[in-house]
Amino acid sequence: MIPLFTSRQVRSADEFAIAKLGLPGLVLMENAARSIFEQIKLNLPLSENTTFGVVSGKGNNGGDGFALARHLLINGYKVIVIALADDKELKGDALVNFRALRNLIKYYPDSKLIKYKRLNDLSILKNADVIVDSILGTGSKGELREPYKSIVEKLNSIDAFKVAVDLPTGLDVDTGYGDVVFEADLTVTLSEYKTGLFYGKGYTHCGKVVKGSIGIGSEYYNRLETDTYLIEPEDAFVNIPLKEPDLHKYSAGKVLLIAGSRNLPGAAILAAETALRAGAGAVILAVPDSISETVRTKIGSAVVISYNDNGKGFLTEEATSQLEEKICWADTIAIGPGLGRDKDTINAVINILKKNNGKKFVIDADAIFALANSKQYLKNSILTPHLGEFANLIGIAVEDLKVNPIPHAKKFAAKNKCHLVLKGAPTLIFNPAGEVFVNTTGNQGMAKFGTGDVLTGVISSFLAQSGNNEASAISGVYLHSLAADLLAEEKTIYGFTANDLMEKIPYAIKFIIDTFLPDIED
Ligand SMILES: NC(=O)C1=CN([C@@H]2O[C@H](COP(=O)(O)OP(=O)(O)OC[C@H]3O[C@@H](n4cnc5c(N)ncnc54)[C@H](OP(=O)(O)O)[C@@H]3O)[C@@H](O)[C@H]2O)[C@@H](O)CC1
Ligand SMILES: Nc1ncnc2c1ncn2[C@@H]1O[C@H](COP(=O)(O)OP(=O)(O)O)[C@@H](O)[C@H]1O
Ligand SMILES: [K+]
């Protein structure tokens, strides 16, 4: 796991370097600028004709930009610097670097330092190949004020490779939210990774995130507490359930899926078939009588049982007693995909959860909808809502939730003592202890019918095999998205379906096992 820090913690490291180590801020800024230049060289195809546009604000983030511009100049690149503040407003290290740049740039007639006056001044950047945003960093507070907002909008409209210094301007680096945010292709973040770079608008607006250095290493950060982590491939690997040599099919994980209805039989099939492909020994899919024959003709190796639905085509409260035996039998019960939202189905779901409180449930889709007013039965379960389902579950508007879902989700998992897999781009996992695990795999090709059902299949399969909620959620989410990344390479982000994703799960598992156990014999 890679720890993520708040902007306050990162700023405390800067203060530690200056006050306790005795390193002048100017040295930190110089280190920052040099390492940003190194990352630019590593990540961009530069040529001697590459022209840079650097837009610098009035704080130390702007100072980083002035210092970077100096390194670009002395390394032979043409640079157009737009300074949003000049020596009347700048101070400290940023002022020193502004003056040094102003003195130096005179010797480079092709390059320019321009004091920003009006939005139109930015038009000159249309000729730039690379635009560097050193407008605001960790000193940013609240939504962007003018003229910053218009400046960022204008920069976003220019076609160039975009680099953000420390963070994209406009992003709240703690919450991952921002109304108008610089759209970076590369973000060189200084010292350590910050939480908001990886979710919300951070996920969509940072591009590739790499680290730059201010020259104090990471030892200081090892002493800081954090509750937010990026999931690494190794975490997915160590959390794949073990398969002992003496397993048999009933000790290899028994999954009962209560899913599917007349209108939505496909979701149930996807989840059940995926559970087998993720390693469960026995998977039983319980569906209403009136669709059982159709489902049987379409399913592969999962066993289909049916319950009486009086021709209704969905789960009713009356039918729940017919499921009791199999609920007792199962190690994990996955409930929800394709169940539908009839009042009778809602009551049936509540009834099942209430009677079997304490069993291991993976609760998805329509079952989440059903439990909006019955959250007292969620203890020990894994819930897998997308943002819309979660907003409905906690009774707030999805637009309000989007601004900062983290505190809501943390509170929910802690209060209900469950694991919450908040699906999205990226997916975030919350545990009852208040920790957050951020997924690092996946792509927009996953935004397609049925991919969530596949996730339910993977997680319930892992949970039946290991009995470990957190391990199953972390590994399941990572591998599900990794399978999508493998598919994107083969079929592009347009071409793969949920069925392909289900088929790809074993290959994602293999990919990770091969990565970490390269020498293992069959
Ligand atoms: N400290 C160090 O030693 C090191 C720091 N480093 C670098 O410094 C960065 C932090 O620098 P910082 O603290 O100067 O803040 P910074 O992000 O430049 O912004 C301050 C300006 O933003 C303005 N402003 C704020 N909110 C706003 C809004 N919503 N809309 C519009 N304006 C807004 C605010 O204006 P004010 O509200 O004061 O009028 C103020 O002028 C950090 O990210 C890293 O890059 C590295 O070089 C390593 C060493
Ligand atoms: N743009 C995206 N980038 C990465 N993952 C995505 C994106 N859009 C959707 N996903 C993933 O796809 C899955 C969609 O799940 P869900 O909305 O429940 O689909 P369905 O209900 O159709 O099965 C989730 O795992 C989600 O994280
Ligand atoms: K920035």
Coordinates of C-alpha atoms and ligand atoms in Angstrom, one line a residue:
M1 CA 0.0 0.0 0.0
I2 CA 1.2 3.5 -0.8
P3 CA 0.2 6.0 1.9
L4 CA -1.5 9.2 0.8
F5 CA -1.2 12.4 2.8
T6 CA -3.2 15.6 3.3
S7 CA -2.0 18.9 2.1
R8 CA -1.5 20.0 5.7
Q9 CA 0.8 17.0 6.3
V10 CA 2.8 17.9 3.2
R11 CA 3.1 21.5 4.2
S12 CA 4.3 20.4 7.7
A13 CA 7.1 18.5 5.9
D14 CA 8.2 21.8 4.2
E15 CA 8.1 23.5 7.6
F16 CA 10.1 20.6 9.1
A17 CA 12.7 21.0 6.4
I18 CA 13.1 24.7 7.0
A19 CA 12.7 24.9 10.8
K20 CA 14.2 21.6 12.0
L21 CA 16.7 20.7 9.3
G22 CA 17.7 24.3 8.7
L23 CA 17.4 24.0 4.9
P24 CA 16.5 27.3 3.3
G25 CA 13.2 27.4 1.4
L26 CA 15.1 28.5 -1.6
V27 CA 17.1 25.2 -1.6
L28 CA 13.8 23.2 -1.4
M29 CA 12.4 25.2 -4.3
E30 CA 15.6 24.7 -6.3
N31 CA 15.4 20.9 -5.7
A32 CA 11.7 20.9 -6.6
A33 CA 12.4 22.7 -9.9
R34 CA 15.2 20.5 -10.9
S35 CA 13.2 17.3 -10.1
I36 CA 10.2 18.6 -12.1
F37 CA 12.6 19.2 -15.0
E38 CA 13.9 15.7 -14.7
Q39 CA 10.4 14.3 -14.7
I40 CA 9.5 16.3 -17.8
K41 CA 12.5 14.9 -19.6
L42 CA 11.6 11.4 -18.5
N43 CA 7.9 11.7 -19.5
L44 CA 7.8 13.9 -22.6
P45 CA 9.4 13.5 -26.0
L46 CA 11.3 16.7 -26.1
S47 CA 13.3 18.1 -29.0
E48 CA 15.4 21.2 -29.3
N49 CA 12.4 23.0 -30.8
T50 CA 10.1 22.3 -28.0
T51 CA 8.5 25.5 -26.7
F52 CA 7.3 25.7 -23.1
G53 CA 4.7 28.0 -21.7
V54 CA 4.9 28.5 -17.9
V55 CA 2.1 30.2 -16.1
S56 CA 3.1 31.2 -12.6
G57 CA 1.0 32.4 -9.6
K58 CA 2.0 34.6 -6.7
G59 CA 2.9 32.0 -4.1
N60 CA 5.6 29.4 -3.9
N61 CA 4.0 27.2 -6.5
G62 CA 4.6 30.2 -8.8
G63 CA 8.2 30.3 -7.5
D64 CA 8.7 26.6 -8.5
G65 CA 7.5 27.7 -12.0
F66 CA 10.0 30.5 -12.2
A67 CA 12.9 28.3 -11.1
L68 CA 11.8 25.6 -13.6
A69 CA 11.7 28.1 -16.4
R70 CA 15.3 29.0 -15.6
H71 CA 16.3 25.3 -15.9
L72 CA 14.4 25.0 -19.2
L73 CA 16.2 28.1 -20.5
I74 CA 19.6 27.0 -19.6
N75 CA 19.0 23.6 -21.2
G76 CA 18.2 25.2 -24.5
Y77 CA 14.4 25.3 -24.6
K78 CA 12.3 28.3 -25.7
V79 CA 10.2 29.5 -22.8
I80 CA 7.3 31.9 -22.6
V81 CA 6.6 32.7 -18.9
I82 CA 3.3 34.4 -17.9
A83 CA 3.7 35.9 -14.4
L84 CA 0.4 36.5 -12.7
A85 CA 2.3 38.6 -10.2
D86 CA 5.4 40.7 -10.4
D87 CA 8.0 42.0 -7.9
K88 CA 5.4 44.3 -6.3
E89 CA 3.3 41.3 -5.2
L90 CA 5.7 38.5 -5.0
K91 CA 7.7 37.7 -1.9
G92 CA 10.3 35.4 -0.4
D93 CA 11.7 32.5 -2.5
A94 CA 9.2 33.1 -5.3
L95 CA 10.4 36.7 -5.6
V96 CA 14.1 35.6 -5.7
N97 CA 13.4 33.2 -8.5
F98 CA 11.3 35.7 -10.4
R99 CA 14.1 38.2 -10.3
A100 CA 16.7 35.7 -11.3
L101 CA 14.6 34.6 -14.2
R102 CA 13.9 38.2 -15.3
N103 CA 17.7 38.9 -15.3
L104 CA 18.5 35.7 -17.1
I105 CA 15.9 35.7 -19.8
K106 CA 17.3 38.9 -21.3
Y107 CA 20.1 36.7 -22.7
Y108 CA 17.6 34.5 -24.5
P109 CA 15.9 36.7 -27.2
D110 CA 13.5 33.9 -28.3
S111 CA 12.1 33.6 -24.8
K112 CA 9.8 36.0 -22.9
L113 CA 8.7 36.9 -19.5
I114 CA 5.3 38.6 -19.6
K115 CA 3.3 40.2 -16.8
Y116 CA -0.3 39.0 -17.1
K117 CA -2.8 41.8 -17.6
R118 CA -5.7 40.4 -19.4
L119 CA -7.0 37.0 -20.5
N120 CA -5.9 37.6 -24.1
D121 CA -2.3 37.6 -23.0
L122 CA -2.6 33.8 -22.8
S123 CA -3.2 33.6 -26.5
I124 CA 0.6 33.6 -27.1
L125 CA 0.6 30.1 -25.5
K126 CA -1.2 28.7 -28.5
N127 CA 2.3 28.3 -30.0
A128 CA 3.6 26.3 -27.0
D129 CA 4.1 22.6 -27.1
V130 CA 4.0 22.2 -23.4
I131 CA 2.1 24.3 -20.9
V132 CA 3.2 24.2 -17.3
D133 CA 0.7 25.1 -14.5
S134 CA 2.5 26.6 -11.6
I135 CA -0.4 28.9 -10.6
L136 CA -1.5 27.4 -7.3
G137 CA -0.3 24.5 -5.2
T138 CA -1.0 23.5 -1.6
G139 CA -1.7 27.0 -0.6
S140 CA -5.0 27.0 -2.6
K141 CA -8.2 27.4 -0.6
G142 CA -11.7 26.9 -1.8
E143 CA -13.0 27.3 -5.4
L144 CA -10.9 29.3 -7.8
R145 CA -11.4 33.1 -7.7
E146 CA -11.1 35.3 -10.8
P147 CA -9.1 35.8 -12.8
Y148 CA -7.7 32.3 -11.9
K149 CA -10.8 30.5 -12.9
S150 CA -10.9 32.1 -16.4
I151 CA -7.2 31.6 -16.8
V152 CA -7.5 27.9 -16.1
E153 CA -10.4 27.6 -18.5
K154 CA -8.4 29.3 -21.2
L155 CA -5.4 27.1 -20.6
N156 CA -7.6 24.0 -20.8
S157 CA -8.9 25.1 -24.2
I158 CA -5.3 25.3 -25.7
D159 CA -4.0 22.2 -27.4
A160 CA -0.7 21.4 -25.8
F161 CA 0.8 18.8 -23.5
K162 CA 0.0 20.0 -19.9
V163 CA 2.1 19.7 -16.9
A164 CA 0.9 20.5 -13.3
V165 CA 3.5 21.5 -10.7
D166 CA 2.6 19.8 -7.4
L167 CA -1.1 19.6 -8.3
P168 CA -3.5 20.9 -11.0
T169 CA -4.7 24.4 -10.2
G170 CA -8.3 24.4 -9.0
L171 CA -8.1 20.9 -7.4
D172 CA -8.8 20.5 -3.7
V173 CA -6.0 18.1 -3.1
D174 CA -7.6 16.7 0.1
T175 CA -11.1 16.0 -1.3
G176 CA -10.3 15.5 -5.0
Y177 CA -13.0 18.1 -5.9
G178 CA -12.9 21.3 -7.8
D179 CA -15.3 23.2 -10.1
V180 CA -12.8 24.3 -12.7
V181 CA -9.5 22.4 -12.6
F182 CA -6.4 22.5 -14.9
E183 CA -6.5 19.4 -17.1
A184 CA -3.0 18.0 -16.8
D185 CA -1.4 15.2 -18.8
L186 CA 1.4 14.9 -16.2
T187 CA 1.4 16.0 -12.6
V188 CA 4.7 16.2 -10.8
T189 CA 3.7 16.2 -7.2
L190 CA 6.3 17.3 -4.6
S191 CA 7.5 15.1 -1.7
E192 CA 4.7 12.6 -1.2
Y193 CA 1.4 11.7 -2.9
K194 CA -1.6 13.6 -1.7
T195 CA -5.0 12.0 -1.3
G196 CA -7.1 14.1 -3.7
L197 CA -4.7 13.5 -6.6
F198 CA -6.2 10.0 -7.0
Y199 CA -10.0 10.4 -6.8
G200 CA -12.7 12.7 -8.0
K201 CA -11.4 15.3 -10.3
G202 CA -7.9 14.3 -9.2
Y203 CA -8.4 11.0 -11.0
T204 CA -9.6 12.6 -14.2
H205 CA -7.5 15.8 -14.2
C206 CA -4.0 14.9 -13.1
G207 CA -3.0 12.7 -16.0
K208 CA 0.0 10.6 -15.0
V209 CA 1.1 11.3 -11.4
V210 CA 4.8 11.2 -10.6
K211 CA 6.8 12.4 -7.6
G212 CA 9.2 15.3 -7.6
S213 CA 11.6 15.9 -4.7
I214 CA 12.3 18.8 -2.4
G215 CA 15.3 16.9 -1.1
I216 CA 14.3 15.6 2.3
G217 CA 13.4 12.0 1.5
S218 CA 10.4 10.2 2.9
E219 CA 11.6 9.3 6.4
Y220 CA 9.7 12.3 7.9
Y221 CA 6.5 11.0 6.3
N222 CA 6.9 7.5 7.8
R223 CA 6.2 9.0 11.2
L224 CA 2.9 10.6 10.1
E225 CA -0.4 8.9 10.4
T226 CA -2.6 8.4 7.5
D227 CA -5.8 6.5 6.8
T228 CA -5.8 6.6 3.0
Y229 CA -3.8 4.2 0.7
L230 CA -3.2 3.4 -2.9
I231 CA -3.6 -0.3 -3.7
E232 CA -0.5 -1.7 -5.3
P233 CA -0.3 -4.9 -7.4
E234 CA 1.4 -6.7 -4.6
D235 CA -1.7 -6.0 -2.3
A236 CA -3.9 -7.7 -4.9
F237 CA -1.5 -10.6 -5.0
V238 CA -1.2 -11.2 -1.2
N239 CA -4.9 -11.0 -0.8
I240 CA -5.8 -13.6 -3.4
P241 CA -7.3 -16.5 -1.5
L242 CA -4.9 -19.5 -0.9
K243 CA -5.8 -22.9 -2.4
E244 CA -4.5 -25.7 -0.2
P245 CA -3.7 -29.0 -2.0
D246 CA -6.3 -31.0 -0.2
L247 CA -9.3 -28.8 -1.1
H248 CA -12.5 -30.3 -2.3
K249 CA -15.3 -28.4 -4.1
Y250 CA -17.3 -27.7 -0.9
S251 CA -14.2 -26.5 1.0
A252 CA -13.1 -24.4 -1.9
G253 CA -15.7 -21.7 -1.2
K254 CA -19.5 -22.0 -1.5
V255 CA -21.4 -19.1 -3.0
L256 CA -25.1 -18.6 -3.1
L257 CA -26.3 -15.9 -5.5
I258 CA -29.8 -14.5 -5.0
A259 CA -30.1 -12.6 -8.2
G260 CA -32.0 -12.2 -11.4
S261 CA -35.6 -11.6 -12.3
R262 CA -37.7 -11.9 -15.5
N263 CA -36.5 -8.6 -16.8
L264 CA -32.9 -8.9 -15.7
P265 CA -31.7 -12.5 -15.9
G266 CA -28.3 -11.7 -17.4
A267 CA -26.9 -10.0 -14.3
A268 CA -27.3 -13.1 -12.3
I269 CA -25.6 -15.3 -14.8
L270 CA -22.6 -13.0 -15.1
A271 CA -22.1 -12.9 -11.4
A272 CA -22.5 -16.6 -10.9
E273 CA -20.2 -17.6 -13.8
T274 CA -17.6 -15.1 -12.6
A275 CA -17.6 -16.5 -9.1
L276 CA -16.5 -19.9 -10.5
R277 CA -13.8 -18.2 -12.6
A278 CA -12.4 -16.5 -9.5
G279 CA -11.9 -19.8 -7.8
A280 CA -15.1 -20.7 -5.8
G281 CA -15.7 -24.5 -5.6
A282 CA -19.5 -24.5 -5.6
V283 CA -21.7 -21.7 -6.9
I284 CA -25.5 -21.9 -6.7
L285 CA -27.7 -19.4 -8.4
A286 CA -31.2 -19.0 -7.0
V287 CA -33.7 -17.5 -9.4
P288 CA -37.5 -17.3 -9.7
D289 CA -39.3 -20.3 -11.1
S290 CA -40.5 -18.5 -14.2
I291 CA -37.0 -17.8 -15.5
S292 CA -35.2 -20.9 -14.3
E293 CA -35.4 -22.8 -17.6
T294 CA -34.1 -19.8 -19.6
V295 CA -31.3 -19.3 -17.1
R296 CA -30.3 -23.0 -17.2
T297 CA -29.9 -23.0 -21.0
K298 CA -27.6 -19.9 -20.8
I299 CA -25.5 -20.8 -17.8
G300 CA -22.2 -22.8 -17.8
S301 CA -21.0 -24.6 -14.7
A302 CA -23.0 -22.9 -11.9
V303 CA -26.0 -24.8 -10.4
V304 CA -29.3 -23.2 -10.8
I305 CA -32.1 -23.6 -8.2
S306 CA -35.4 -21.9 -8.3
Y307 CA -38.0 -20.7 -5.9
N308 CA -41.7 -20.3 -6.3
D309 CA -42.6 -16.9 -7.7
N310 CA -46.3 -17.5 -8.5
G311 CA -45.6 -16.4 -12.1
K312 CA -44.5 -13.0 -11.0
G313 CA -40.9 -13.2 -12.3
F314 CA -39.2 -11.8 -9.2
L315 CA -38.3 -12.6 -5.6
T316 CA -41.2 -12.3 -3.1
E317 CA -41.2 -12.3 0.6
E318 CA -43.2 -15.6 0.5
A319 CA -40.3 -17.3 -1.3
T320 CA -37.6 -16.5 1.3
S321 CA -38.2 -19.5 3.4
Q322 CA -37.4 -21.7 0.4
L323 CA -33.9 -20.2 0.4
E324 CA -33.1 -20.8 4.0
E325 CA -31.3 -24.1 3.6
K326 CA -29.0 -22.8 0.9
I327 CA -28.3 -19.7 2.9
C328 CA -27.1 -21.8 5.8
W329 CA -25.1 -24.0 3.3
A330 CA -23.2 -21.0 1.7
D331 CA -20.0 -19.4 2.9
T332 CA -21.0 -16.3 1.2
I333 CA -24.4 -15.0 -0.1
A334 CA -24.3 -12.4 -2.9
I335 CA -27.6 -10.7 -3.2
G336 CA -28.9 -8.0 -5.6
P337 CA -27.9 -8.1 -9.2
G338 CA -31.0 -8.0 -11.4
L339 CA -33.4 -8.6 -8.6
G340 CA -35.7 -5.7 -9.5
R341 CA -37.3 -3.2 -7.2
D342 CA -40.8 -4.5 -6.6
K343 CA -42.0 -3.7 -3.0
D344 CA -42.3 -7.5 -2.4
T345 CA -38.7 -8.0 -3.5
I346 CA -37.6 -5.1 -1.1
N347 CA -39.3 -6.8 1.8
A348 CA -37.8 -10.2 0.8
V349 CA -34.3 -8.7 0.8
I350 CA -34.8 -7.1 4.2
N351 CA -36.2 -10.3 5.6
I352 CA -33.2 -12.4 4.3
L353 CA -30.7 -9.9 5.8
K354 CA -32.6 -9.8 9.1
K355 CA -33.0 -13.5 9.6
N356 CA -29.4 -14.2 8.6
N357 CA -27.6 -11.4 10.4
G358 CA -24.0 -12.4 10.9
K359 CA -23.7 -14.4 7.7
K360 CA -21.2 -13.1 5.0
F361 CA -23.2 -11.1 2.5
V362 CA -22.1 -9.2 -0.6
I363 CA -24.8 -6.7 -1.2
D364 CA -25.1 -5.1 -4.6
A365 CA -27.5 -3.3 -7.0
D366 CA -31.2 -3.7 -6.2
A367 CA -30.4 -5.2 -2.7
I368 CA -28.7 -1.9 -1.9
F369 CA -31.8 -0.1 -3.0
A370 CA -33.9 -2.4 -0.8
L371 CA -31.9 -1.7 2.3
A372 CA -32.1 2.1 2.2
N373 CA -34.3 2.1 5.3
S374 CA -33.0 -1.1 7.0
K375 CA -29.3 -0.4 7.5
Q376 CA -29.2 -2.2 10.8
Y377 CA -28.5 -5.5 9.1
L378 CA -25.3 -4.6 7.3
K379 CA -22.8 -5.6 9.9
N380 CA -19.9 -7.8 8.5
S381 CA -21.2 -7.4 4.9
I382 CA -19.6 -5.9 1.8
L383 CA -21.7 -3.4 0.0
T384 CA -20.8 -2.5 -3.6
P385 CA -22.8 0.6 -4.7
H386 CA -21.9 3.0 -7.4
L387 CA -22.2 6.7 -6.5
G388 CA -25.9 6.9 -7.4
E389 CA -26.8 3.8 -5.3
F390 CA -24.8 5.1 -2.4
A391 CA -26.4 8.6 -2.6
N392 CA -29.8 6.9 -2.5
L393 CA -28.7 4.6 0.4
I394 CA -27.7 7.5 2.6
G395 CA -30.5 9.8 1.4
I396 CA -28.6 12.7 -0.3
A397 CA -28.6 14.0 -3.8
V398 CA -25.9 12.5 -6.0
E399 CA -24.7 16.0 -7.0
D400 CA -24.1 16.8 -3.3
L401 CA -22.3 13.5 -2.7
K402 CA -20.0 14.1 -5.6
V403 CA -18.5 17.2 -4.0
N404 CA -16.8 15.0 -1.4
P405 CA -18.1 11.4 -0.9
I406 CA -15.2 10.5 1.4
P407 CA -16.6 11.7 4.8
H408 CA -20.0 10.2 4.0
A409 CA -18.5 6.8 3.0
K410 CA -16.1 6.7 5.9
K411 CA -18.9 7.4 8.3
F412 CA -21.2 4.9 6.7
A413 CA -18.7 2.0 6.9
A414 CA -17.8 2.8 10.5
K415 CA -21.4 3.2 11.7
N416 CA -22.7 0.1 10.0
K417 CA -19.5 -1.9 10.6
C418 CA -19.3 -3.0 7.0
H419 CA -16.9 -2.7 4.1
L420 CA -18.1 -0.3 1.5
V421 CA -16.9 -0.6 -2.1
L422 CA -17.8 2.7 -3.7
K423 CA -17.6 1.9 -7.4
G424 CA -16.5 4.6 -9.8
A425 CA -13.5 6.0 -11.5
P426 CA -11.6 5.0 -9.4
T427 CA -13.3 2.6 -7.0
L428 CA -12.7 3.4 -3.3
I429 CA -12.9 0.8 -0.5
F430 CA -13.8 1.9 3.0
N431 CA -13.4 -0.3 6.1
P432 CA -15.1 0.0 9.5
A433 CA -11.9 1.4 11.0
G434 CA -12.1 4.5 8.9
E435 CA -9.4 3.5 6.3
V436 CA -9.7 4.2 2.6
F437 CA -8.1 2.1 -0.1
V438 CA -7.9 3.7 -3.6
N439 CA -7.9 1.4 -6.6
T440 CA -5.3 2.1 -9.2
T441 CA -6.4 0.0 -12.1
G442 CA -9.3 0.2 -14.6
N443 CA -10.5 2.3 -17.5
Q444 CA -13.5 4.0 -19.0
G445 CA -14.3 0.9 -21.1
M446 CA -15.8 -0.5 -17.9
A447 CA -18.6 2.0 -18.1
K448 CA -20.9 -0.6 -19.6
F449 CA -23.8 -2.8 -18.6
G450 CA -22.9 -5.8 -16.4
T451 CA -19.4 -4.9 -15.4
G452 CA -20.6 -4.4 -11.8
D453 CA -22.2 -7.8 -11.7
V454 CA -18.8 -9.3 -12.6
L455 CA -17.3 -7.5 -9.6
T456 CA -19.9 -9.0 -7.4
G457 CA -19.0 -12.4 -8.7
V458 CA -15.3 -11.9 -8.0
I459 CA -15.7 -10.4 -4.5
S460 CA -18.2 -13.0 -3.4
S461 CA -16.0 -15.8 -4.7
F462 CA -12.9 -14.5 -2.9
L463 CA -14.9 -14.0 0.3
A464 CA -16.3 -17.5 0.2
Q465 CA -12.7 -18.8 -0.2
S466 CA -11.0 -16.7 2.4
G467 CA -13.6 -15.4 4.8
N468 CA -11.7 -12.1 4.8
N469 CA -13.9 -9.1 3.8
E470 CA -11.1 -6.6 3.4
A471 CA -8.8 -8.9 1.5
S472 CA -11.6 -9.9 -0.8
A473 CA -12.7 -6.4 -1.5
I474 CA -9.1 -5.1 -2.2
S475 CA -8.0 -8.0 -4.3
G476 CA -11.4 -8.3 -6.1
V477 CA -11.6 -4.7 -7.0
Y478 CA -8.0 -4.5 -8.3
L479 CA -8.2 -7.7 -10.4
H480 CA -11.6 -6.9 -11.8
S481 CA -10.2 -3.6 -13.1
L482 CA -6.9 -5.2 -14.2
A483 CA -8.9 -7.6 -16.3
A484 CA -10.5 -4.5 -17.9
D485 CA -7.0 -3.1 -18.6
L486 CA -5.9 -6.3 -20.2
L487 CA -9.0 -6.2 -22.4
A488 CA -8.5 -2.5 -23.3
E489 CA -5.1 -3.5 -24.7
E490 CA -6.6 -6.2 -26.9
K491 CA -10.0 -4.7 -27.8
T492 CA -9.6 -1.0 -27.0
I493 CA -11.7 0.8 -24.4
Y494 CA -14.7 0.6 -26.8
G495 CA -14.8 -3.1 -27.6
F496 CA -15.1 -5.3 -24.6
T497 CA -18.2 -6.4 -22.8
A498 CA -19.1 -7.6 -19.3
N499 CA -18.9 -11.1 -20.7
D500 CA -15.4 -10.5 -21.9
L501 CA -14.6 -9.1 -18.5
M502 CA -15.9 -12.3 -16.8
E503 CA -13.8 -14.4 -19.2
K504 CA -10.7 -12.3 -18.5
I505 CA -10.8 -12.6 -14.7
P506 CA -8.6 -15.8 -14.6
Y507 CA -6.1 -14.0 -16.9
A508 CA -5.9 -11.1 -14.5
I509 CA -5.3 -13.5 -11.6
K510 CA -2.6 -15.2 -13.7
F511 CA -1.0 -11.9 -14.6
I512 CA -0.6 -11.0 -10.9
I513 CA 0.5 -14.4 -9.8
D514 CA 3.1 -14.5 -12.6
T515 CA 4.3 -11.1 -11.6
F516 CA 5.0 -12.0 -8.1
L517 CA 5.7 -15.8 -8.4
P518 CA 7.6 -15.8 -11.7
D519 CA 9.5 -19.1 -10.9
I520 CA 6.6 -21.2 -9.7
E521 CA 6.2 -24.6 -11.4
D522 CA 2.7 -25.9 -12.4
Ligands
LIG1 N1 7.0 26.0 1.5 C1 8.1 25.6 0.9 O1 9.1 25.7 1.4 C2 8.0 25.0 -0.4 C3 6.8 25.1 -1.2 N2 6.8 24.6 -2.5 C4 5.8 24.9 -3.4 O2 4.9 25.9 -2.9 C5 3.6 25.5 -2.9 C6 2.8 26.1 -1.8 O3 3.1 27.5 -1.9 P1 2.2 28.6 -1.1 O4 2.0 28.1 0.3 O5 2.9 29.8 -1.3 O6 0.9 28.5 -1.8 P2 0.5 28.5 -3.4 O7 -0.1 27.2 -3.7 O8 1.6 29.0 -4.2 O9 -0.7 29.6 -3.4 C7 -0.7 30.7 -2.7 C8 -1.5 31.8 -3.4 O10 -2.7 31.3 -3.8 C9 -3.7 32.3 -3.7 N3 -5.0 31.5 -3.6 C10 -5.3 30.6 -2.7 N4 -6.5 30.1 -2.9 C11 -7.0 30.7 -4.0 C12 -8.2 30.6 -4.8 N5 -9.2 29.7 -4.4 N6 -8.3 31.3 -5.9 C13 -7.3 32.2 -6.2 N7 -6.2 32.3 -5.5 C14 -6.0 31.6 -4.5 C15 -3.3 33.0 -2.4 O11 -3.8 34.3 -2.5 P3 -4.4 35.0 -1.2 O12 -5.6 34.2 -0.8 O13 -3.3 35.0 -0.2 O14 -4.8 36.3 -1.7 C16 -1.8 33.0 -2.5 O15 -1.4 34.1 -3.2 C17 3.6 24.0 -3.0 O16 2.4 23.5 -3.7 C18 4.9 23.8 -3.8 O17 4.6 23.9 -5.2 C19 8.0 23.9 -3.0 O18 8.7 24.8 -3.7 C20 8.8 23.3 -2.0 C21 9.2 24.2 -0.9
LIG2 N1 -14.8 5.5 -16.3 C1 -14.5 4.4 -15.5 N2 -13.2 4.2 -15.2 C2 -12.9 3.1 -14.4 N3 -13.9 2.2 -14.0 C3 -15.1 2.4 -14.3 C4 -15.5 3.6 -15.1 N4 -16.9 3.5 -15.2 C5 -17.3 2.4 -14.6 N5 -16.3 1.8 -14.0 C6 -16.3 0.5 -13.2 O1 -17.3 -0.3 -13.9 C7 -18.1 -1.0 -12.9 C8 -19.6 -0.6 -13.2 O2 -20.4 -1.1 -12.2 P1 -22.0 -0.9 -12.2 O3 -22.3 0.6 -12.4 O4 -22.5 -1.5 -11.0 O5 -22.4 -1.6 -13.5 P2 -23.6 -2.6 -13.8 O6 -24.7 -2.3 -12.8 O7 -24.1 -2.3 -15.2 O8 -23.1 -4.0 -13.6 C9 -17.6 -0.6 -11.6 O9 -16.7 -1.5 -11.1 C10 -16.9 0.8 -11.8 O10 -15.9 1.0 -10.9
K3 K -0.1 23.9 -9.9

